[in-house]
PDB file of C-alpha atoms in Angstrom:
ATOM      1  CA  UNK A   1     -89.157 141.581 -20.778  1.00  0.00           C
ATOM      2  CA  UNK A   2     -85.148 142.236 -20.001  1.00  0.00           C
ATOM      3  CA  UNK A   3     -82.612 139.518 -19.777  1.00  0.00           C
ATOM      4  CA  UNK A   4     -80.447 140.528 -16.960  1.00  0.00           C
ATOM      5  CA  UNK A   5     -77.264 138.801 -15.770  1.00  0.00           C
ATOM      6  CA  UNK A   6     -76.729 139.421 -11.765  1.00  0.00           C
ATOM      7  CA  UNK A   7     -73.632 138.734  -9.566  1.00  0.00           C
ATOM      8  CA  UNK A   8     -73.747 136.780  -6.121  1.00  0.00           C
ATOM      9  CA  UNK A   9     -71.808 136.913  -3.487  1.00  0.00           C
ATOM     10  CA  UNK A  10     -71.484 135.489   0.160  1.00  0.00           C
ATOM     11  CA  UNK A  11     -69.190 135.312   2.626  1.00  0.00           C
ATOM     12  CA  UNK A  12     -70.539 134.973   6.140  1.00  0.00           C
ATOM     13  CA  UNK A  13     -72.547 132.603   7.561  1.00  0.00           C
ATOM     14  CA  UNK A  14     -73.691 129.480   5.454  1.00  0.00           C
ATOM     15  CA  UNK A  15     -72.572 130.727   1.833  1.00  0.00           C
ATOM     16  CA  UNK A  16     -74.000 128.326   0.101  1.00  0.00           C
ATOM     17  CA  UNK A  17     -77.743 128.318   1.886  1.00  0.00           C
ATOM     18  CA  UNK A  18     -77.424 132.343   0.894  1.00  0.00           C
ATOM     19  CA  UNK A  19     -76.506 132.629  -2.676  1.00  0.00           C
ATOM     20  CA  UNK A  20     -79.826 129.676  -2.740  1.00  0.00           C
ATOM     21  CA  UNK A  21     -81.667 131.756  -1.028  1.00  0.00           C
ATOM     22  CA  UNK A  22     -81.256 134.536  -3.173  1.00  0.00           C
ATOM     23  CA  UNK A  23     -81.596 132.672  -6.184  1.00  0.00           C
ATOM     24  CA  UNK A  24     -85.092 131.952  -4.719  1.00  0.00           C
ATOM     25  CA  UNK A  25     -86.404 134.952  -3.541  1.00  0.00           C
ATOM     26  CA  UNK A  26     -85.779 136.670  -7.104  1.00  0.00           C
ATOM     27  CA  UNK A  27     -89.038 134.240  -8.337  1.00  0.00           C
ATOM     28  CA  UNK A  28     -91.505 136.922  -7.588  1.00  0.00           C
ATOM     29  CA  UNK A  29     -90.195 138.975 -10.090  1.00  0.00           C
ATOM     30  CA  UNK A  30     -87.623 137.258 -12.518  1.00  0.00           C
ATOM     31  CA  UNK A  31     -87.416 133.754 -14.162  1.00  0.00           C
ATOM     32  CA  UNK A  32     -83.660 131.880 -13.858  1.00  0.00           C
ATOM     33  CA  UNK A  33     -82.986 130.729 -17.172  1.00  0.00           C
ATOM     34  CA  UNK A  34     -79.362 130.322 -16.318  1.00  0.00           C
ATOM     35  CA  UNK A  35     -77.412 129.435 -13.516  1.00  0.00           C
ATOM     36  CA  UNK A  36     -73.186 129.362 -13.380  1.00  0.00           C
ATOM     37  CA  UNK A  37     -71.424 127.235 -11.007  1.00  0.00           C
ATOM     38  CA  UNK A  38     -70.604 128.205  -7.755  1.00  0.00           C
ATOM     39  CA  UNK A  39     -66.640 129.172  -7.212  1.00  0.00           C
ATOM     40  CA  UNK A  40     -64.569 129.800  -3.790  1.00  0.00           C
ATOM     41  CA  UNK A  41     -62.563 133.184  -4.299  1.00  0.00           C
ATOM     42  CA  UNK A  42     -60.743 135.680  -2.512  1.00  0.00           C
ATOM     43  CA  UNK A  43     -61.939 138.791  -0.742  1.00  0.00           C
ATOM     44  CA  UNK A  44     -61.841 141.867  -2.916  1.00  0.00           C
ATOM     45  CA  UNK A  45     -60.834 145.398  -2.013  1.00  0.00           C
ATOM     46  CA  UNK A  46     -60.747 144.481   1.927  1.00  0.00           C
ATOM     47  CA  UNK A  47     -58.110 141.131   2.313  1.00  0.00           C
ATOM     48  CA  UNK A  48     -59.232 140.380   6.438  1.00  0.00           C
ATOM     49  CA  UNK A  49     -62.074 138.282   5.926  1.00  0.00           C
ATOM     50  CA  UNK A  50     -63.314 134.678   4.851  1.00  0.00           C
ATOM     51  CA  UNK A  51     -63.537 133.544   1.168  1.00  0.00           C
ATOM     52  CA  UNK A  52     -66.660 133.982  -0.829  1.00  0.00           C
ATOM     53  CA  UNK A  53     -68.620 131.873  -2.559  1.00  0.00           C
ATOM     54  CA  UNK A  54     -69.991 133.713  -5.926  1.00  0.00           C
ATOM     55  CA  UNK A  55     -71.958 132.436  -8.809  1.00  0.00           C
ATOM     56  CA  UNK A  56     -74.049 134.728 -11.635  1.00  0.00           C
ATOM     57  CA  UNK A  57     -77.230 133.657 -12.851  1.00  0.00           C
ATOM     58  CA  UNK A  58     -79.550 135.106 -15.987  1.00  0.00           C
ATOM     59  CA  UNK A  59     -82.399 136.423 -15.549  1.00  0.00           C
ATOM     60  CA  UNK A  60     -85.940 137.362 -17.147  1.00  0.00           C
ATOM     61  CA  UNK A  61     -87.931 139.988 -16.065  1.00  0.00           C
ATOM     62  CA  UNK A  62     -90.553 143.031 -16.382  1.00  0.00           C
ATOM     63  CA  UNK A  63     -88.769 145.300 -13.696  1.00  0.00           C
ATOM     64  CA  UNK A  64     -86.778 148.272 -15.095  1.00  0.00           C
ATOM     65  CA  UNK A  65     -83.360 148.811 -13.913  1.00  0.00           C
ATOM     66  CA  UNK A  66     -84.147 150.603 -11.050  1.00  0.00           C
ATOM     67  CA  UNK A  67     -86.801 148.442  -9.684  1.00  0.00           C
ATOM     68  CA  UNK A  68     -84.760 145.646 -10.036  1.00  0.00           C
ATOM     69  CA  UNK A  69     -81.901 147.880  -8.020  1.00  0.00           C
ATOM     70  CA  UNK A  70     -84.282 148.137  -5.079  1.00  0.00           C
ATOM     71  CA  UNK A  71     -85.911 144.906  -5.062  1.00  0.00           C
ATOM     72  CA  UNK A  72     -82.198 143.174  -5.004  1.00  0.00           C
ATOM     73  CA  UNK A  73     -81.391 145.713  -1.625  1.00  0.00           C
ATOM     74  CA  UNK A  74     -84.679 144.491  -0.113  1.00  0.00           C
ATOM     75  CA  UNK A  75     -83.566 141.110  -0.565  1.00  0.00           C
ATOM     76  CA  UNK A  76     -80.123 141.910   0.471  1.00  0.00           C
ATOM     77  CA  UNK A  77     -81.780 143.378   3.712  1.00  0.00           C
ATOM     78  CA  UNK A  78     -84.002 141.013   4.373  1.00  0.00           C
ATOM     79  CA  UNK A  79     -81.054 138.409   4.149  1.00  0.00           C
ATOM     80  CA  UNK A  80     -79.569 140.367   7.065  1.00  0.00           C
ATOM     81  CA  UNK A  81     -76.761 142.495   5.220  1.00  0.00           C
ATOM     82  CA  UNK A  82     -75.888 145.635   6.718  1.00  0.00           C
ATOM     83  CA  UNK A  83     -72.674 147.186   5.345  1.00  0.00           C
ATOM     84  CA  UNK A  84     -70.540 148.399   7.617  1.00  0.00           C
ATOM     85  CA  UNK A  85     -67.094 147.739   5.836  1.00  0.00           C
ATOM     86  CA  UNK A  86     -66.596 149.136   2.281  1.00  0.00           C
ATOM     87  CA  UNK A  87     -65.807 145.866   0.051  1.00  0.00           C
ATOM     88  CA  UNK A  88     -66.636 143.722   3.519  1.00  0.00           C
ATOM     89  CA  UNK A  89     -67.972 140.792   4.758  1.00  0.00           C
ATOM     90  CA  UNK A  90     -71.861 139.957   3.752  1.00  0.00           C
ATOM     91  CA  UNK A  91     -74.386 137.501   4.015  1.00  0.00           C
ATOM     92  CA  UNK A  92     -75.509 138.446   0.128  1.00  0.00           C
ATOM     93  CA  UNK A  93     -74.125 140.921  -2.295  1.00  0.00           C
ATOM     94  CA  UNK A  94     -76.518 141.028  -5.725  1.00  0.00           C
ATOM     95  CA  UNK A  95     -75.184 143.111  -8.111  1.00  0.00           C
ATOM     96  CA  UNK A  96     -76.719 143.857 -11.609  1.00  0.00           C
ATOM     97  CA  UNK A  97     -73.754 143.689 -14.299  1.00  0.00           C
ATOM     98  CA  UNK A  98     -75.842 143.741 -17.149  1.00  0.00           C
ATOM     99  CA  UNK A  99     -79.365 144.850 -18.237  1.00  0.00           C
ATOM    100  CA  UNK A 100     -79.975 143.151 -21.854  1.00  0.00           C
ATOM    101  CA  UNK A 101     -77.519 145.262 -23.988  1.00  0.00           C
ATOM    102  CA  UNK A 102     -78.670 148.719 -22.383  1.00  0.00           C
ATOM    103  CA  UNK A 103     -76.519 151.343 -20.479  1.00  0.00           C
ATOM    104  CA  UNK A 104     -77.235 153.399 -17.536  1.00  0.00           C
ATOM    105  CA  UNK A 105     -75.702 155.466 -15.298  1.00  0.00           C
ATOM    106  CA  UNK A 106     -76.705 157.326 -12.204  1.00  0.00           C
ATOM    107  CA  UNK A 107     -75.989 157.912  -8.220  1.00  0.00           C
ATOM    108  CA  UNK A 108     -77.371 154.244  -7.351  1.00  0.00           C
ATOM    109  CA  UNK A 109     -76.656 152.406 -10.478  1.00  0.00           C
ATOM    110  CA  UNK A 110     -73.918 151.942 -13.277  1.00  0.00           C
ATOM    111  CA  UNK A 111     -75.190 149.502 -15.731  1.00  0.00           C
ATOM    112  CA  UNK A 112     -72.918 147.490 -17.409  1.00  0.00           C
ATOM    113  CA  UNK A 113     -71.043 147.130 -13.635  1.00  0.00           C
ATOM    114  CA  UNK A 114     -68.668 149.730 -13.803  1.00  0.00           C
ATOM    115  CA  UNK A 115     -65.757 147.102 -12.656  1.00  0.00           C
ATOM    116  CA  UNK A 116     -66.534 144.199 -13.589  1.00  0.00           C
ATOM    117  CA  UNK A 117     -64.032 143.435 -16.108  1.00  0.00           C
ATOM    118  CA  UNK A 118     -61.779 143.618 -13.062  1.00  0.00           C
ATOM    119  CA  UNK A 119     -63.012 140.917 -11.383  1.00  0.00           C
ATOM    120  CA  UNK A 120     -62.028 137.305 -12.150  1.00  0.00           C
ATOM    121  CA  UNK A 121     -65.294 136.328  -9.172  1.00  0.00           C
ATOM    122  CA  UNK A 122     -67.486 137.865 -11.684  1.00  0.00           C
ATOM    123  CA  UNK A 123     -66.014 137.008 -15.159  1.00  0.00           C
ATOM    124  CA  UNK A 124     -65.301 133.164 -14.496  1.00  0.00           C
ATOM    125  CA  UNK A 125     -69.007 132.723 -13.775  1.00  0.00           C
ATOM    126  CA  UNK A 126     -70.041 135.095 -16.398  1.00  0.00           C
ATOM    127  CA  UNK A 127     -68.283 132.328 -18.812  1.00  0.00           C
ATOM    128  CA  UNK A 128     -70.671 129.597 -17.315  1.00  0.00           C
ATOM    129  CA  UNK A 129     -73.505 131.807 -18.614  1.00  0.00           C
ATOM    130  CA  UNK A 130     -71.438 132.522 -22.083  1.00  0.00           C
ATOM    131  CA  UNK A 131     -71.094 128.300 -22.135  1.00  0.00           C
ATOM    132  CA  UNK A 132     -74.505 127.804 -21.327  1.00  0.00           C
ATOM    133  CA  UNK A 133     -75.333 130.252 -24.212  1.00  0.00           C
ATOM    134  CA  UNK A 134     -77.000 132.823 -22.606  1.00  0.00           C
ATOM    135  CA  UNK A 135     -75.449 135.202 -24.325  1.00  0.00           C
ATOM    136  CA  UNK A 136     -76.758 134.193 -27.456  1.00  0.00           C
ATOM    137  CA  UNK A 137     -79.300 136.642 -27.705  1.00  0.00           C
ATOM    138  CA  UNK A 138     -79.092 139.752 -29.753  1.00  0.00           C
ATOM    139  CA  UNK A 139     -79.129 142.187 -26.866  1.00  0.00           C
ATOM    140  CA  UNK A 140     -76.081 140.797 -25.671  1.00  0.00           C
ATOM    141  CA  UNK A 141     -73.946 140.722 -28.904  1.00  0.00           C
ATOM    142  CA  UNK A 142     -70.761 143.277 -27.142  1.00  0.00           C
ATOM    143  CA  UNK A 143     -70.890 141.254 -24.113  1.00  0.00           C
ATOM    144  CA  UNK A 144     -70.494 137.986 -25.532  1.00  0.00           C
ATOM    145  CA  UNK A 145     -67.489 139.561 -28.119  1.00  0.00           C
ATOM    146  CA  UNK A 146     -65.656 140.340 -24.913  1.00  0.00           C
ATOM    147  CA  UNK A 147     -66.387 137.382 -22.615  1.00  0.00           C
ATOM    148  CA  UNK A 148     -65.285 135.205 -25.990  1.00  0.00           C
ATOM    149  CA  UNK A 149     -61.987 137.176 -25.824  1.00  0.00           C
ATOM    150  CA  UNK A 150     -61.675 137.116 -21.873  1.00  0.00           C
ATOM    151  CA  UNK A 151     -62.281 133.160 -21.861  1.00  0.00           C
ATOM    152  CA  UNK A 152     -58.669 132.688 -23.234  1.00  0.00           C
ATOM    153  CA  UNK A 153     -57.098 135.076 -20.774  1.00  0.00           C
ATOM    154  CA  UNK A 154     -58.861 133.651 -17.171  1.00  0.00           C
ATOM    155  CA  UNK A 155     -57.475 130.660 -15.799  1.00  0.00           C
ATOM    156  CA  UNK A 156     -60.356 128.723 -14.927  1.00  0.00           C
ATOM    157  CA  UNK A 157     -61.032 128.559 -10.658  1.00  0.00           C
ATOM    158  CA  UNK A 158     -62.104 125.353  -9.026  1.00  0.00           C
ATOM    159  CA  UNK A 159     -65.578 125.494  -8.652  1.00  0.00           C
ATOM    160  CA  UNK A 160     -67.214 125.069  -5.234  1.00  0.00           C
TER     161      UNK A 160
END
């Protein structure tokens, strides 16, 4: 089993009822064992377009990192995304930051997130997780050295 932390985003539509949704259809193949809150943010990368609503949640699970790539597209798909924008509006976004304390690089996948240090909509819920002690584990010992550091330096958002 792999402990796997996963960013959500939504911004079309009924944001809430998606990142939910999501949450929900990862049960076939994951267990939640931690859930940050939900926080209102500003687009990314493309400014003309509503405010998200993103959260990150860790995971359990048997699926490799590529499995787990294509099972979070079906569910992106089946949620009714269809990119059309780069860094645009979507019903769901699931992106895998980290896979235990593994890295992994290819066409499809960049594992830890290649940006995510960039990103106050990902690190601000990835602190939830850090509070929550997810991070407590030993395959997460880098991680949770950074996100310690980063805590000091993010002003907290208003959660949703």
């Amino acid at each position: 089993m792999a402990y796997v932390v996963l960013a959500l985003g939504s911004n079309v539509g009924n944001r809430r009822e998606f990142l939910v949704r999501a949450v929900s259809e990862l049960d076939d193949i994951a267990r939640v064992v931690a859930k940050s809150k939900i926080y209102e943010t500003a687009p990314w990368g493309y400014s003309q377009q509503r405010y998200f609503l993103n959260a990150a949640i860790g995971i359990e699970t048997a699926c490799g990192p590529l499995e787990l790539l294509d099972y979070c597209k079906d569910v992106e798909r089946r949620m009714g995304r269809v990119k059309t924008i780069e860094n645009g509006p979507r019903e769901i976004d699931l992106d895998i930051i980290f896979y235990g304390g593994e890295s992994y690089s290819d066409e499809d996948l960049c594992i830890p997130h290649k940006r995510w240090r960039e990103r106050d909509f990902v690190v601000t819920p990835l602190l939830d997780l850090l509070d929550a002690g997810f991070f407590d584990s030993g395959f997460f010992s880098e991680q949770k050295k950074l996100l310690k550091t980063m805590s000091r330096l993010y002003p907290p958002f208003s959660a949703f």
